GROMACS .gro file of C-alpha atoms in nm:
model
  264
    1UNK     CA    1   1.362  -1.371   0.428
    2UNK     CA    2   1.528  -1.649   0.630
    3UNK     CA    3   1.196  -1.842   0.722
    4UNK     CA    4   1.092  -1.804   0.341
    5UNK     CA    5   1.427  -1.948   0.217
    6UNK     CA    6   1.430  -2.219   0.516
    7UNK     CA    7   1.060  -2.323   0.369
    8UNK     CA    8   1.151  -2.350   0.069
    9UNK     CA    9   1.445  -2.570   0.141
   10UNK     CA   10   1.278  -2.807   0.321
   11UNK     CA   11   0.999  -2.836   0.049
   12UNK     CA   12   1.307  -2.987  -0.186
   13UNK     CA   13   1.140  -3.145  -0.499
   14UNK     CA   14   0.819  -3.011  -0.427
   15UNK     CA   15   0.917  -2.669  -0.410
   16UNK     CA   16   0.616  -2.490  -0.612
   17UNK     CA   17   0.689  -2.351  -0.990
   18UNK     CA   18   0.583  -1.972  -0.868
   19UNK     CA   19   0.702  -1.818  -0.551
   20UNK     CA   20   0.525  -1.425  -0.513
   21UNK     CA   21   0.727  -1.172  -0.234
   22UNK     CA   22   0.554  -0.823  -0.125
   23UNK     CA   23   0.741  -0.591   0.077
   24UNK     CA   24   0.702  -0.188   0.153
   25UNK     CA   25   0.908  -0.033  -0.203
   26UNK     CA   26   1.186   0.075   0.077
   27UNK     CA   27   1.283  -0.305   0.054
   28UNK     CA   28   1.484  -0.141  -0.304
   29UNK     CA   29   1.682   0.107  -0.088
   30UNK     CA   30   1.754  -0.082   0.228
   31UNK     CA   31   2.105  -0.115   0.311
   32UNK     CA   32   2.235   0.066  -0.030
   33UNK     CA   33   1.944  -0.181  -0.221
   34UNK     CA   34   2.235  -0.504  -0.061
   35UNK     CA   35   1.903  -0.644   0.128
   36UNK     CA   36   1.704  -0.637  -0.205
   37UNK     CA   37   1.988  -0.818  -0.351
   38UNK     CA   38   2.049  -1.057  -0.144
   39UNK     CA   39   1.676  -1.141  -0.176
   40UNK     CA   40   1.684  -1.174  -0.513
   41UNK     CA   41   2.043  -1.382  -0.539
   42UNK     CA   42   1.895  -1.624  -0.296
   43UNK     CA   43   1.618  -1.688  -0.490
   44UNK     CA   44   1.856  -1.768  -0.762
   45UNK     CA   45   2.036  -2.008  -0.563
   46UNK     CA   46   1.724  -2.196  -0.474
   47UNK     CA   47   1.648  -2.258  -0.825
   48UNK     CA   48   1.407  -1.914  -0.924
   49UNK     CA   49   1.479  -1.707  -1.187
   50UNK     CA   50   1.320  -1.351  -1.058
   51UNK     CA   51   1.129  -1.079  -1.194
   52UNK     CA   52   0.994  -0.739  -0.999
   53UNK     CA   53   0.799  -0.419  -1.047
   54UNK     CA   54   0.574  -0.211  -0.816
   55UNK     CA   55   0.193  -0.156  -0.788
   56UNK     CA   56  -0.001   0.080  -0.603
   57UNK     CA   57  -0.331  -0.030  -0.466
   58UNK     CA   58  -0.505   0.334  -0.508
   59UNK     CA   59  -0.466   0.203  -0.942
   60UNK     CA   60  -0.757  -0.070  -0.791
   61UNK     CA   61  -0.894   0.094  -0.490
   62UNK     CA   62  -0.964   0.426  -0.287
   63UNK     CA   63  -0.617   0.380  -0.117
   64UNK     CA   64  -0.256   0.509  -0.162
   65UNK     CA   65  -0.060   0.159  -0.076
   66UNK     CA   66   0.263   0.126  -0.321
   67UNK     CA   67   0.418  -0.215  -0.297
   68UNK     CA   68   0.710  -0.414  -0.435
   69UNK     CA   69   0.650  -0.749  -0.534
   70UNK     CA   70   0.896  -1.033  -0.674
   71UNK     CA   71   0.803  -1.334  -0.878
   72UNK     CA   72   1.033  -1.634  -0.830
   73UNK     CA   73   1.008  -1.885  -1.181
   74UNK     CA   74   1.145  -2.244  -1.071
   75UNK     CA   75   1.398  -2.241  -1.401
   76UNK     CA   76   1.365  -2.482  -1.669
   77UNK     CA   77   1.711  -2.636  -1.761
   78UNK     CA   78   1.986  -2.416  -1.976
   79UNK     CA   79   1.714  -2.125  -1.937
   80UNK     CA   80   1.878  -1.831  -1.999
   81UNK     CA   81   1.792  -1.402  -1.965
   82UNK     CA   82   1.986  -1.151  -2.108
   83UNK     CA   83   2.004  -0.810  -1.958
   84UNK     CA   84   1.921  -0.550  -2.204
   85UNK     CA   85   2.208  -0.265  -2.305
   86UNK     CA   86   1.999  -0.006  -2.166
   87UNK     CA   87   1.787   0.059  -1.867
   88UNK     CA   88   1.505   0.253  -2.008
   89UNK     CA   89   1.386  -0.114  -2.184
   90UNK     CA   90   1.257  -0.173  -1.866
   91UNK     CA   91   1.131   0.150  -1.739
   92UNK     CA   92   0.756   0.172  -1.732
   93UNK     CA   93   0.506   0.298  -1.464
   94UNK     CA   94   0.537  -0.044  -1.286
   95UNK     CA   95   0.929  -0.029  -1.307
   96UNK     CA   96   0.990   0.357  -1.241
   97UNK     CA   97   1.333   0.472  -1.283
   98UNK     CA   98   1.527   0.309  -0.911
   99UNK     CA   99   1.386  -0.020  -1.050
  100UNK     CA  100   1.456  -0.023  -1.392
  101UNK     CA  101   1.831   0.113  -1.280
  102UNK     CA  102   1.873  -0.166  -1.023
  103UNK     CA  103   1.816  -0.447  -1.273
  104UNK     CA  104   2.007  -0.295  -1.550
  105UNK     CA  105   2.292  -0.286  -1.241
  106UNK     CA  106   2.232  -0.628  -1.196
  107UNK     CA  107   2.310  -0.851  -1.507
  108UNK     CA  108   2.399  -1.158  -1.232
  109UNK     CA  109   2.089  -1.186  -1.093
  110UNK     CA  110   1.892  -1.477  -1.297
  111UNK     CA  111   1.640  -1.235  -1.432
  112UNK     CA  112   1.262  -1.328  -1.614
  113UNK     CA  113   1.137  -1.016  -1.709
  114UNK     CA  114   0.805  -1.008  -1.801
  115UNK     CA  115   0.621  -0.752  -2.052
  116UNK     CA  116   0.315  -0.650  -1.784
  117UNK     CA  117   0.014  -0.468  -1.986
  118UNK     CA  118  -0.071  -0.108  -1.909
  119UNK     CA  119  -0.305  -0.060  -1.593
  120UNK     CA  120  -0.648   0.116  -1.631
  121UNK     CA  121  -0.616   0.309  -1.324
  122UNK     CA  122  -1.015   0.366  -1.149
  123UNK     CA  123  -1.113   0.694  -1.057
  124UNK     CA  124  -1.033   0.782  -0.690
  125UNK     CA  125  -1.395   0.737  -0.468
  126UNK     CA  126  -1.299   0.791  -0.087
  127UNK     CA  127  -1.668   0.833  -0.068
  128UNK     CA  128  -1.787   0.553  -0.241
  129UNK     CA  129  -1.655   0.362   0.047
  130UNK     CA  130  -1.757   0.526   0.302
  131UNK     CA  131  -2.059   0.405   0.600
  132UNK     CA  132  -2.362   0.671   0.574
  133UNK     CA  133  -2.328   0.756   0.977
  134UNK     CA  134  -2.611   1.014   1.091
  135UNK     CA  135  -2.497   1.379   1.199
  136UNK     CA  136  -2.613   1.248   1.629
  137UNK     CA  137  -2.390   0.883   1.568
  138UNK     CA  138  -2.178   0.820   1.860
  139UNK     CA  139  -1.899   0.764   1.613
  140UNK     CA  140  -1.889   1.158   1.528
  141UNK     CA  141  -1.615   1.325   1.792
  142UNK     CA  142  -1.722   1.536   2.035
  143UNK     CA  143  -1.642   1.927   1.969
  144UNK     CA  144  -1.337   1.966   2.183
  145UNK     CA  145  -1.188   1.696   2.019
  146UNK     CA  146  -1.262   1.820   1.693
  147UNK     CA  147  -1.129   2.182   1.757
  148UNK     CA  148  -0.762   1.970   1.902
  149UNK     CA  149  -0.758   1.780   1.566
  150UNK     CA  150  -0.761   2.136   1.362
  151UNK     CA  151  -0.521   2.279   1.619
  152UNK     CA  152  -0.297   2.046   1.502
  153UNK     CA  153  -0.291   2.100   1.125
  154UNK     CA  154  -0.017   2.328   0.966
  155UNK     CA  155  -0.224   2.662   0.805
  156UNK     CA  156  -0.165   2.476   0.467
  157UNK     CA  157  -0.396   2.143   0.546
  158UNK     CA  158  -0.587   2.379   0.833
  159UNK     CA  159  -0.692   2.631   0.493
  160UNK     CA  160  -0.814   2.355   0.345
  161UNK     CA  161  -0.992   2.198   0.599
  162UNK     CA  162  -1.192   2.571   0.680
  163UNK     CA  163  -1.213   2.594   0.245
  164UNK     CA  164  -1.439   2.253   0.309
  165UNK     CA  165  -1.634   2.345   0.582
  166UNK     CA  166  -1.730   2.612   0.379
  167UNK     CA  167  -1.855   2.442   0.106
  168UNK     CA  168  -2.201   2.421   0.002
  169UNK     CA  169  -2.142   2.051  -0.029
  170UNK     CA  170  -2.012   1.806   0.245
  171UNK     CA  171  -1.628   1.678   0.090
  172UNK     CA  172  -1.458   1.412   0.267
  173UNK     CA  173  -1.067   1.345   0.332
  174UNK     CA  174  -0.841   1.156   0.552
  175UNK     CA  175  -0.617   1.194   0.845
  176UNK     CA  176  -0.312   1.096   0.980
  177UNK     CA  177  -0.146   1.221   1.252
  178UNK     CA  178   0.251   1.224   1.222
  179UNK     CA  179   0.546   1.389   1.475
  180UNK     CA  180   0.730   1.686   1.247
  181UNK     CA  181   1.013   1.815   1.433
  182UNK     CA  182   0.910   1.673   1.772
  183UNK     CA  183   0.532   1.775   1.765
  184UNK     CA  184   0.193   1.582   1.661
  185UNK     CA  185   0.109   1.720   1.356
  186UNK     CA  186  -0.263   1.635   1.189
  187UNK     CA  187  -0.249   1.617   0.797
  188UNK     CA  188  -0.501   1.648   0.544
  189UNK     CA  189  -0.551   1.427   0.241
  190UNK     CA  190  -0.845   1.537   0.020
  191UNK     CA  191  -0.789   1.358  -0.300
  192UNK     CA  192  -1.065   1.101  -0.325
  193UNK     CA  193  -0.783   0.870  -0.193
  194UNK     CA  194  -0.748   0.726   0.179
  195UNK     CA  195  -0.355   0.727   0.321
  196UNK     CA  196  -0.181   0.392   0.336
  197UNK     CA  197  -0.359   0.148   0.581
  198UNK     CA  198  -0.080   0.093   0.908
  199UNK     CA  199  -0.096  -0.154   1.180
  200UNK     CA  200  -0.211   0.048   1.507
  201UNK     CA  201  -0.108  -0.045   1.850
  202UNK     CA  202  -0.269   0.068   2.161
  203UNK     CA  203  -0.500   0.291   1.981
  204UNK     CA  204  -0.224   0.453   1.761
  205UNK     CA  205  -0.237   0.493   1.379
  206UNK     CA  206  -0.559   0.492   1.287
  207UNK     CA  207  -0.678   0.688   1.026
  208UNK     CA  208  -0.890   0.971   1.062
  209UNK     CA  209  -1.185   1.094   0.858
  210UNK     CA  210  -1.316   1.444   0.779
  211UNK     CA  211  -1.624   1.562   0.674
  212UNK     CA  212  -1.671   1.917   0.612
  213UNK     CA  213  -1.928   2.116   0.463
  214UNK     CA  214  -2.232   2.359   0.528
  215UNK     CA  215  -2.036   2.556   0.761
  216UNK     CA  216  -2.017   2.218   0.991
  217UNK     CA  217  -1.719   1.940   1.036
  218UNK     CA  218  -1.778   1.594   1.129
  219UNK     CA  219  -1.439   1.400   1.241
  220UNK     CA  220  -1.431   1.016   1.340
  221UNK     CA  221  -1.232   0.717   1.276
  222UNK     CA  222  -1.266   0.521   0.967
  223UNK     CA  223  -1.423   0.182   1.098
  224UNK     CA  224  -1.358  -0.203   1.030
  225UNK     CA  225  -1.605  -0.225   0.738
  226UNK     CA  226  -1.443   0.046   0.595
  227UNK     CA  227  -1.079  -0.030   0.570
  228UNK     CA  228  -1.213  -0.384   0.429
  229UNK     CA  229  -1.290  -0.219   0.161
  230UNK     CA  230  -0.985  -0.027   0.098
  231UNK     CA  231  -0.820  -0.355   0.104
  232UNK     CA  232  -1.079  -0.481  -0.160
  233UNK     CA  233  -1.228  -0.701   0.105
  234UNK     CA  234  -1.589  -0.547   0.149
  235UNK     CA  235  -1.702  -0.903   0.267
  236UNK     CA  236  -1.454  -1.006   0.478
  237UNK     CA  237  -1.584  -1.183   0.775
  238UNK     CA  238  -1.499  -0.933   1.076
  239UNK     CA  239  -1.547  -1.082   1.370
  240UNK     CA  240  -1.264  -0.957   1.624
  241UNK     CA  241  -1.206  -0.656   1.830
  242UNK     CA  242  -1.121  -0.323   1.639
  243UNK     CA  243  -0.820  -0.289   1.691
  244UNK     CA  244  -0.684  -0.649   1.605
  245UNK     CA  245  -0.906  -0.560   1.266
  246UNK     CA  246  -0.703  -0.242   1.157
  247UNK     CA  247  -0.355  -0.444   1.248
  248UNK     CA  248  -0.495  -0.726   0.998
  249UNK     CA  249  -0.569  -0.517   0.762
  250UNK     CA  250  -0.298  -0.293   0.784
  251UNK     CA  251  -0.058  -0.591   0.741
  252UNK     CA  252  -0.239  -0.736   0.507
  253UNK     CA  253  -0.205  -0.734   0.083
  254UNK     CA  254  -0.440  -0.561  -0.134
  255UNK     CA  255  -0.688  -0.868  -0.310
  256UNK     CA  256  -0.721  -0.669  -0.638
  257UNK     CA  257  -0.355  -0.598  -0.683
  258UNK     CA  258  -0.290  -0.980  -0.628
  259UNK     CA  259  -0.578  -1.056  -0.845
  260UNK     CA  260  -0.418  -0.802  -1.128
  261UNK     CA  261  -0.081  -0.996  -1.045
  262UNK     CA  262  -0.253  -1.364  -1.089
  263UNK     CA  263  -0.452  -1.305  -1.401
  264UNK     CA  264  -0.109  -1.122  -1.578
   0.00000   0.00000   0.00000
């Protein structure tokens, strides 16, 4: 927040007349929801009345990615914003409950509130996204790796990863591999929706996808094309090693949720 509020300061009169912040929705919570607020106060002080709500990408795209975002208003002389006498006013599904609560808490803060419209949320299509890879691609894991992957699902996700093997139909779902209670654990996601996009290092975090059906199980990693398209990229120019892809991508902002943001 310090090299935002430094930039700003330095831009003095030309300081633009919209300012838009994105952070991870644990940015509400941090430090008893003081970091949040001190984030928001300083905004004040630099001349931005403030308005916030949360949007998750899978409402645009085929991946689970819940955001909170601020809008910073330069102020217009003797504006003024009164806090409603109840926090429900603001409660909708892009200001759940926490949010709602912390600006009703808040009456200080130079609020804008803005009336956002209703979002029609797309149908979840992992496998609209998805490259067509043959059954002998090099991409496809070998067996032994496959067989460590299922090893490491609890018997919940590991029942439903044998229920879509056993399909008459190939399903797809997604992977991620997470330590629960000191171990590697391998969980399942199988509702037309990918897991939130991270930034790997040295080969970790990737996300993993499944293919199972016809008695058979295909298992790679999803691949730079791919994740563009989570990110409502499909496009993007990708012209870098793997690796640094997934990391961009991972730290990146979803372009339809911005879009969504800019038009409203």
């Amino acid at each position: 927040m310090y090299k935002r509020q430094k930039l700003l300061e330095d831009l003095g009169s030309r300081k633009p007349s919209l300012v838009l912040l994105e952070n991870v929705t644990g940015f509400l919570t941090s430090n008893g929801g003081k970091d949040f607020h001190a984030a928001l106060t300083e905004l004040n002080r630099l001349g931005y009345s403030v308005d916030t709500f949360i949007l998750d990408a899978a409402w645009f795209v085929a991946q689970s990615r819940q955001r909170l975002f601020v809008v910073g208003t330069l102020k217009e002389p003797d504006s003024d914003f009164a806090v409603e006498e109840t926090p429900g006013f603001y409660e909708d599904d892009l200001r759940p409950s926490a949010l709602a609560a912390f600006i009703f808490a808040h009456p200080e803060i130079e609020w804008n509130i803005r009336r956002l419209p209703a979002i029609s949320r797309r149908p979840s299509g992992l496998d609209e996204i998805l490259d067509d890879a043959p059954s002998d691609s090099p991409e496809w894991w070998a067996a032994e790796r496959v067989d460590y992957l299922l090893n490491q699902m609890s018997p919940r996700h590991r029942a439903i990863a044998d229920e879509m093997i056993a399909g008459k139909s190939y399903r797809y779902g997604t992977v991620f591999r997470r330590v629960r209670n000191g171990r590697s654990m391998a969980e399942l996601r199988t509702d037309g929706i990918a897991g939130c996009l991270r930034t790997p290092r040295g080969g970790s975090g990737r996300q993993i996808l499944f293919k199972g059906g016809r008695h058979k199980c295909f298992v790679r990693l999803l691949n730079g094309r791919e994740c563009a398209r989570l990110m409502g990229a499909p496009n993007f120019v990708l012209n870098v090693p793997l690796n640094q892809a997934l990391f961009g991508f991972g730290d990146a902002v979803c372009v339809p949720v911005i879009e969504w943001i800019a038009l409203n």
